[in-house]
Short mmCIF file of C-alpha atoms and ligand atoms in Angstrom, two decimals:
data_model
loop_
_atom_site.label_atom_id
_atom_site.label_comp_id
_atom_site.label_asym_id
_atom_site.label_seq_id
_atom_site.Cartn_x
_atom_site.Cartn_y
_atom_site.Cartn_z
CA MET L 1 0.00 0.00 0.00
CA GLU L 2 1.31 3.46 -0.89
CA ARG L 3 2.24 5.65 2.05
CA ASN L 4 0.08 8.67 2.79
CA TYR L 5 1.77 12.12 2.76
CA GLY L 6 0.62 15.70 3.04
CA ILE L 7 1.08 19.25 4.33
CA LEU L 8 -1.01 21.44 6.65
CA LEU L 9 -0.52 25.21 7.10
CA HIS L 10 -1.95 27.87 9.39
CA GLY L 11 -2.00 31.66 9.11
CA GLY L 12 -2.26 32.50 12.81
CA ALA L 13 -4.86 32.13 15.57
CA ARG L 14 -6.74 35.41 15.30
CA SER L 15 -8.97 37.35 17.65
CA GLU L 16 -10.60 39.99 15.47
CA LYS L 17 -14.00 39.56 13.87
CA ILE L 18 -13.94 38.71 10.18
CA ASN L 19 -16.48 38.18 7.45
CA ALA L 20 -15.51 34.97 5.64
CA SER L 21 -16.62 36.44 2.32
CA SER L 22 -14.63 39.70 2.71
CA ASN L 23 -11.78 40.50 0.34
CA ARG L 24 -9.30 40.23 3.18
CA ALA L 25 -10.45 36.71 4.05
CA LYS L 26 -10.39 35.70 0.38
CA LYS L 27 -6.89 37.07 -0.11
CA MET L 28 -5.59 35.20 2.92
CA CYS L 29 -7.24 31.93 1.87
CA LYS L 30 -6.07 32.26 -1.71
CA PHE L 31 -2.50 32.72 -0.62
CA ILE L 32 -2.38 30.00 2.01
CA ALA L 33 -3.96 27.58 -0.52
CA HIS L 34 -1.26 28.50 -3.02
CA ALA L 35 1.49 27.86 -0.44
CA SER L 36 0.06 24.47 0.57
CA ASN L 37 -0.26 23.41 -3.08
CA GLU L 38 3.39 24.29 -3.68
CA GLY L 39 4.46 22.44 -0.53
CA TYR L 40 2.41 19.44 -1.59
CA PHE L 41 3.93 19.50 -5.06
CA LEU L 42 7.41 19.25 -3.50
CA LEU L 43 6.31 16.25 -1.41
CA LYS L 44 4.79 14.58 -4.44
CA GLN L 45 8.08 14.92 -6.29
CA GLY L 46 9.76 13.03 -3.45
CA ASN L 47 11.24 16.01 -1.59
CA SER L 48 11.50 15.90 2.19
CA ALA L 49 8.98 17.19 4.71
CA ILE L 50 11.66 19.68 5.85
CA ASP L 51 11.94 21.07 2.30
CA ALA L 52 8.16 21.34 2.01
CA VAL L 53 7.58 23.18 5.29
CA GLU L 54 10.51 25.53 4.69
CA TYR L 55 9.30 26.35 1.19
CA ALA L 56 5.71 27.03 2.24
CA ILE L 57 6.91 29.30 5.07
CA ILE L 58 9.25 31.21 2.74
CA MET L 59 6.29 31.87 0.44
CA MET L 60 4.24 33.20 3.32
CA GLU L 61 7.14 35.31 4.67
CA ASP L 62 7.51 36.85 1.20
CA SER L 63 3.79 37.51 0.73
CA GLY L 64 3.55 40.47 3.13
CA ILE L 65 0.03 39.27 4.02
CA PHE L 66 0.97 37.57 7.29
CA ASN L 67 2.81 38.56 10.45
CA ALA L 68 6.11 37.08 9.23
CA GLY L 69 8.99 38.13 6.99
CA ARG L 70 8.24 41.42 5.27
CA GLY L 71 4.73 41.52 6.79
CA SER L 72 6.10 41.37 10.36
CA CYS L 73 4.61 43.54 13.08
CA LEU L 74 6.71 46.16 14.89
CA THR L 75 8.16 46.41 18.39
CA ILE L 76 7.20 49.31 20.59
CA ASP L 77 10.28 51.11 19.23
CA GLY L 78 9.05 50.60 15.66
CA ARG L 79 11.46 47.81 14.65
CA MET L 80 10.93 44.38 13.11
CA GLU L 81 12.41 41.66 15.31
CA MET L 82 11.53 38.21 13.98
CA ASP L 83 11.59 34.67 15.40
CA ALA L 84 11.51 31.37 13.47
CA SER L 85 12.22 27.70 14.00
CA ILE L 86 12.26 24.40 12.13
CA MET L 87 12.46 20.79 13.33
CA SER L 88 12.94 17.40 11.71
CA GLY L 89 11.18 14.36 13.18
CA ILE L 90 13.87 12.01 11.85
CA ASP L 91 16.50 12.72 14.49
CA LEU L 92 14.97 15.62 16.46
CA SER L 93 17.41 18.02 14.82
CA ALA L 94 16.21 21.59 15.13
CA GLY L 95 17.23 25.18 14.43
CA SER L 96 15.86 28.47 15.61
CA VAL L 97 16.56 32.19 15.45
CA GLY L 98 15.30 34.90 17.75
CA MET L 99 14.87 38.67 17.40
CA VAL L 100 16.60 38.82 14.02
CA GLN L 101 16.46 42.09 12.10
CA GLY L 102 16.92 42.73 8.38
CA ILE L 103 16.54 39.07 7.38
CA SER L 104 13.90 38.54 4.70
CA ASN L 105 13.48 34.84 5.41
CA PRO L 106 14.21 33.98 9.06
CA ILE L 107 13.08 30.39 8.39
CA LYS L 108 16.02 29.90 5.98
CA LEU L 109 18.38 31.11 8.67
CA ALA L 110 16.78 28.74 11.20
CA ARG L 111 17.37 25.87 8.80
CA HIS L 112 21.02 26.90 8.41
CA VAL L 113 21.35 26.92 12.21
CA MET L 114 19.97 23.36 12.21
CA GLU L 115 22.12 22.02 9.40
CA ARG L 116 25.25 24.16 9.30
CA SER L 117 25.97 25.03 12.93
CA LYS L 118 26.51 22.96 16.04
CA HIS L 119 23.81 24.88 17.89
CA VAL L 120 20.03 24.86 18.07
CA MET L 121 19.27 28.51 18.75
CA LEU L 122 20.97 31.76 17.74
CA VAL L 123 19.65 35.18 18.62
CA SER L 124 20.27 38.85 18.00
CA LYS L 125 23.76 39.94 16.90
CA GLY L 126 25.20 36.40 16.79
CA ALA L 127 22.38 35.22 14.54
CA LEU L 128 23.11 38.12 12.16
CA GLU L 129 26.84 37.33 12.12
CA PHE L 130 25.94 33.74 11.25
CA ALA L 131 23.60 35.03 8.50
CA ASN L 132 26.63 36.78 6.98
CA PHE L 133 28.56 33.50 6.97
CA MET L 134 25.61 31.85 5.26
CA HIS L 135 25.62 34.49 2.50
CA MET L 136 22.36 36.04 3.57
CA PRO L 137 23.59 39.38 4.93
CA PRO L 138 21.05 41.46 6.83
CA LYS L 139 19.55 44.28 4.77
CA GLU L 140 17.49 47.25 5.77
CA ILE L 141 13.84 46.20 5.49
CA HIS L 142 11.50 49.16 5.22
CA PRO L 143 8.09 48.25 6.62
CA GLU L 144 5.27 48.78 4.15
CA LYS L 145 2.90 51.71 4.55
CA LYS L 146 0.07 49.55 5.89
CA ILE L 147 2.38 48.32 8.69
CA LEU L 148 3.59 51.83 9.54
CA ASP L 149 -0.02 53.08 9.52
CA LYS L 150 -1.03 50.32 11.91
CA TYR L 151 1.90 51.18 14.17
CA MET L 152 0.90 54.86 14.28
CA LYS L 153 -2.71 53.91 15.03
CA LEU L 154 -1.71 51.59 17.87
CA LYS L 155 0.72 54.17 19.18
CA LYS L 156 -2.15 56.63 19.44
CA THR L 157 -4.54 54.14 21.05
CA PHE L 158 -2.01 52.94 23.60
CA LYS L 159 -0.14 56.23 24.15
CA HIS L 160 -0.66 56.01 27.92
CA TYR L 161 1.67 53.05 28.02
CA TRP L 162 4.50 54.58 26.06
CA ASN L 163 6.52 55.51 29.11
CA GLU L 164 5.75 52.18 30.78
CA LYS L 165 6.31 49.86 27.89
CA TYR L 166 6.84 46.87 30.15
CA ASN L 167 3.18 47.22 31.15
CA MET L 168 1.46 47.07 27.74
CA PRO L 169 -2.07 45.52 27.91
CA TYR L 170 -1.51 42.87 25.22
CA ASP L 171 -4.95 41.26 25.74
CA GLU L 172 -6.62 44.51 24.76
CA LEU L 173 -4.22 45.00 21.90
CA GLU L 174 -4.74 41.52 20.51
CA ALA L 175 -8.51 41.83 20.69
CA LEU L 176 -7.99 44.41 17.92
CA GLY L 177 -6.66 41.55 15.81
CA GLN L 178 -2.95 41.90 15.42
CA GLN L 179 -1.90 38.30 14.81
CA GLY L 180 -1.03 36.26 11.74
CA THR L 181 2.04 34.13 12.42
CA VAL L 182 2.61 31.36 9.86
CA GLY L 183 3.18 27.68 10.56
CA ALA L 184 3.47 24.38 8.71
CA VAL L 185 3.59 20.65 9.46
CA ALA L 186 4.20 17.91 6.89
CA LEU L 187 4.62 14.17 6.40
CA ASP L 188 6.66 13.02 3.38
CA THR L 189 6.70 9.92 1.19
CA ASP L 190 9.40 8.34 3.40
CA GLY L 191 7.24 8.76 6.50
CA ASN L 192 9.34 11.63 7.86
CA LEU L 193 7.70 14.50 9.74
CA ALA L 194 8.70 18.17 10.01
CA SER L 195 7.40 21.37 11.50
CA ALA L 196 8.25 25.07 10.95
CA VAL L 197 7.06 28.47 12.13
CA SER L 198 7.92 32.13 11.47
CA THR L 199 6.66 35.32 13.08
CA GLY L 200 7.16 38.98 13.78
CA GLY L 201 5.89 38.14 17.28
CA ARG L 202 3.39 40.39 19.05
CA TRP L 203 2.61 43.96 18.09
CA LEU L 204 4.33 46.54 20.33
CA LYS L 205 6.39 43.90 22.10
CA MET L 206 9.43 45.17 23.98
CA SER L 207 12.66 45.09 22.05
CA GLY L 208 14.52 41.89 22.97
CA ARG L 209 11.37 39.86 23.55
CA ILE L 210 11.55 36.36 22.08
CA GLY L 211 8.37 34.31 21.81
CA ASP L 212 7.40 30.66 21.59
CA SER L 213 8.08 30.54 17.84
CA ALA L 214 11.80 30.41 18.54
CA ILE L 215 11.43 27.82 21.30
CA ILE L 216 11.66 24.13 20.38
CA GLY L 217 8.87 22.39 22.28
CA GLY L 218 6.98 25.68 22.63
CA GLY L 219 6.12 26.89 19.12
CA ILE L 220 6.98 23.66 17.29
CA TYR L 221 7.92 20.03 17.79
CA ALA L 222 8.42 17.04 15.48
CA ASP L 223 9.20 13.42 16.24
CA ASN L 224 8.71 10.69 13.61
CA ARG L 225 7.51 8.27 16.28
CA LEU L 226 4.68 10.62 17.28
CA GLY L 227 3.81 13.58 15.09
CA ALA L 228 4.60 17.16 14.11
CA VAL L 229 3.03 20.17 15.81
CA CYS L 230 2.98 23.95 15.34
CA ALA L 231 1.39 26.34 17.82
CA THR L 232 0.34 29.97 17.41
CA GLY L 233 -1.05 32.63 19.74
CA ASN L 234 0.09 34.17 22.99
CA GLY L 235 3.75 33.13 23.08
CA GLU L 236 4.18 33.93 26.75
CA PHE L 237 1.51 31.31 27.61
CA ILE L 238 2.49 28.78 24.94
CA MET L 239 6.13 28.62 26.00
CA ARG L 240 5.26 28.21 29.69
CA LEU L 241 3.24 25.10 28.80
CA CYS L 242 5.84 23.76 26.30
CA LEU L 243 2.64 23.33 24.34
CA SER L 244 3.95 21.72 21.15
CA LYS L 245 5.88 19.07 23.07
CA TYR L 246 2.83 18.54 25.27
CA ALA L 247 0.68 17.92 22.15
CA CYS L 248 3.31 15.64 20.62
CA ASP L 249 3.40 13.49 23.75
CA ILE L 250 -0.37 13.05 23.59
CA MET L 251 0.18 11.40 20.19
CA LYS L 252 1.82 8.44 21.99
CA ARG L 253 -1.76 7.22 22.49
CA ARG L 254 -4.04 9.51 20.47
CA ASN L 255 -4.26 10.81 16.94
CA ALA L 256 -3.39 14.35 15.80
CA SER L 257 -6.95 15.60 16.01
CA GLU L 258 -7.38 14.52 19.63
CA SER L 259 -3.92 15.78 20.57
CA SER L 260 -4.55 19.31 19.25
CA ARG L 261 -7.96 19.39 20.88
CA ARG L 262 -6.53 18.38 24.28
CA ALA L 263 -3.57 20.76 24.04
CA ILE L 264 -5.77 23.76 23.27
CA LYS L 265 -8.15 22.71 26.06
CA HIS L 266 -5.16 22.69 28.41
CA LEU L 267 -4.17 26.19 27.21
CA THR L 268 -7.74 27.45 27.67
CA ASN L 269 -8.09 25.89 31.14
CA LEU L 270 -4.94 27.57 32.36
CA PHE L 271 -4.92 30.88 30.52
CA GLY L 272 -8.43 31.39 29.16
CA LYS L 273 -9.94 31.84 25.73
CA ASN L 274 -8.42 33.84 22.90
CA THR L 275 -4.95 32.60 23.71
CA GLY L 276 -3.96 30.35 20.81
CA GLY L 277 -4.27 27.65 18.22
CA MET L 278 -2.46 24.63 16.87
CA ILE L 279 -2.05 22.41 13.83
CA SER L 280 -0.64 18.88 13.92
CA ILE L 281 -0.08 15.82 11.79
CA ASP L 282 0.48 12.30 13.11
CA SER L 283 2.68 9.57 11.70
CA GLY L 284 -0.32 8.04 9.89
CA GLY L 285 -1.10 11.33 8.13
CA GLY L 286 -4.10 12.23 10.33
CA ILE L 287 -4.40 15.96 11.03
CA GLY L 288 -5.44 18.17 13.93
CA ILE L 289 -6.69 21.77 13.85
CA SER L 290 -7.73 23.48 17.05
CA HIS L 291 -7.94 27.03 18.42
CA ASN L 292 -9.69 29.00 21.14
CA THR L 293 -9.66 32.26 19.14
CA PRO L 294 -12.54 33.26 16.86
CA TYR L 295 -10.74 32.02 13.76
CA MET L 296 -7.59 30.59 12.19
CA PRO L 297 -6.90 30.27 8.43
CA VAL L 298 -5.81 26.72 7.53
CA SER L 299 -4.94 24.85 4.34
CA PHE L 300 -4.34 21.15 3.81
CA VAL L 301 -3.44 18.87 0.89
CA SER L 302 -2.85 15.13 1.24
CA SER L 303 -2.12 12.26 -1.11
CA ARG L 304 -5.42 10.62 -0.05
CA ASP L 305 -7.43 12.66 -2.54
CA GLU L 306 -5.09 15.51 -3.57
CA LYS L 307 -7.84 18.02 -2.85
CA ASN L 308 -6.83 21.38 -1.49
CA ILE L 309 -8.91 22.12 1.60
CA THR L 310 -8.58 25.76 2.65
CA TYR L 311 -10.87 27.67 5.01
CA LEU L 312 -11.10 30.03 7.93
CA SER L 313 -11.57 27.65 10.81
CA MET L 314 -14.12 29.35 13.11
CA VAL L 315 -15.24 28.56 16.65
N1 LIG Y 1 3.19 32.96 19.00
C1 LIG Y 1 3.66 34.19 18.42
C2 LIG Y 1 4.44 34.95 19.45
O1 LIG Y 1 4.00 35.04 20.59
C3 LIG Y 1 2.55 35.07 17.90
C4 LIG Y 1 1.48 34.36 17.09
O2 LIG Y 1 1.47 33.14 16.98
O3 LIG Y 1 0.60 35.08 16.55
O4 LIG Y 1 5.46 35.50 19.13
#
C-alpha cells in the first residue's frame, strides 16, 4: 500500500471579527492555498517534509500578508524583530533564530542553524553574524505603509503606556486583531515528519522579547515516532506550557486531532480563551486543527485525494 503524505498550514490564531466572504479573508485563503499546493507539489516529487515546510513558510514570509517576513509587526520602538524555527522528526534536529532584524526569510536562517551550525538557537547579533557566513547578509527592510499606519494607530490608542512599555495591555491589543504568524507541518513519502514556524511576534512587544516561535517544544515540535506540531497565539503562555511538546506526547496514544484538541483545552483551562491555536499531523497522516480564538486560516493537501482544503476555521 502506498504511504500517505501531506502538508497542513496555518495563518495564525486570530482574535478579530472577520467576514468569511470579505476581500481580506479571500486574499488570505487564496495565498495559504497556493502555499500548501506548492508544498504538496514538493512532497509529491519526493522532496523531504523539511523542504516542504521551509518552502511554504518562505512563500508566506515573502507575501507580506501575514505577520512574518516582510509583513512582520513592529516592536514598541518601531522595529521588526523576527523569530523562526524548524524541526525534523527524523533525528529531532532543530534550528531556531530569535529577534533577528533585516533578514527577509528567518526560516532559511533557522534551517542553516539546524544544518550548518553545532547549535540549536541563535539570537540577535550572533544570529546576524551567522547570516553573513551563510551568504544572507542582513539588509534594511522598510516596513510597508500599511504596517507603519497600523503602528501609528496603535501608538495613538495605547499612548498612555509609552513611558511604561513593560506594562502594555496585550490582551486589549490583541482583541484588535494583530496576529497572523505562519506555521506548517508535513509528512513526506518516506514517512518523515517536520514542522516550521515564522513570526514577527506580538505587536508593540518590547525590544529583545523572544516568543514561543523560537522555542523548540513551545512553538513547534516534530518526532517521527509521534507527530509534528505547530502552535500559534500568545507566546508567553504557549512557552510556559511547552505546548507543542505537550501535544506531541499526547500522540503516543491519540491521533493528531485529539492531541490538538486536548492541548488547546489545556491552554484554555490555564490561561483562558483567545490565547492560541495549533495544527498537527500524526505519523499516519491524520491531522489536527484546534484554536480558542474566533478564527484561524488553515490549508491542507494530502495524497489521499489531492484536494486542497482551505478555510477560515471558526469557533
Ligand atoms: N506565538 C507568536 C508569538 O508570541 C505570535 C502568534 O502566533 O501570533 O510570538
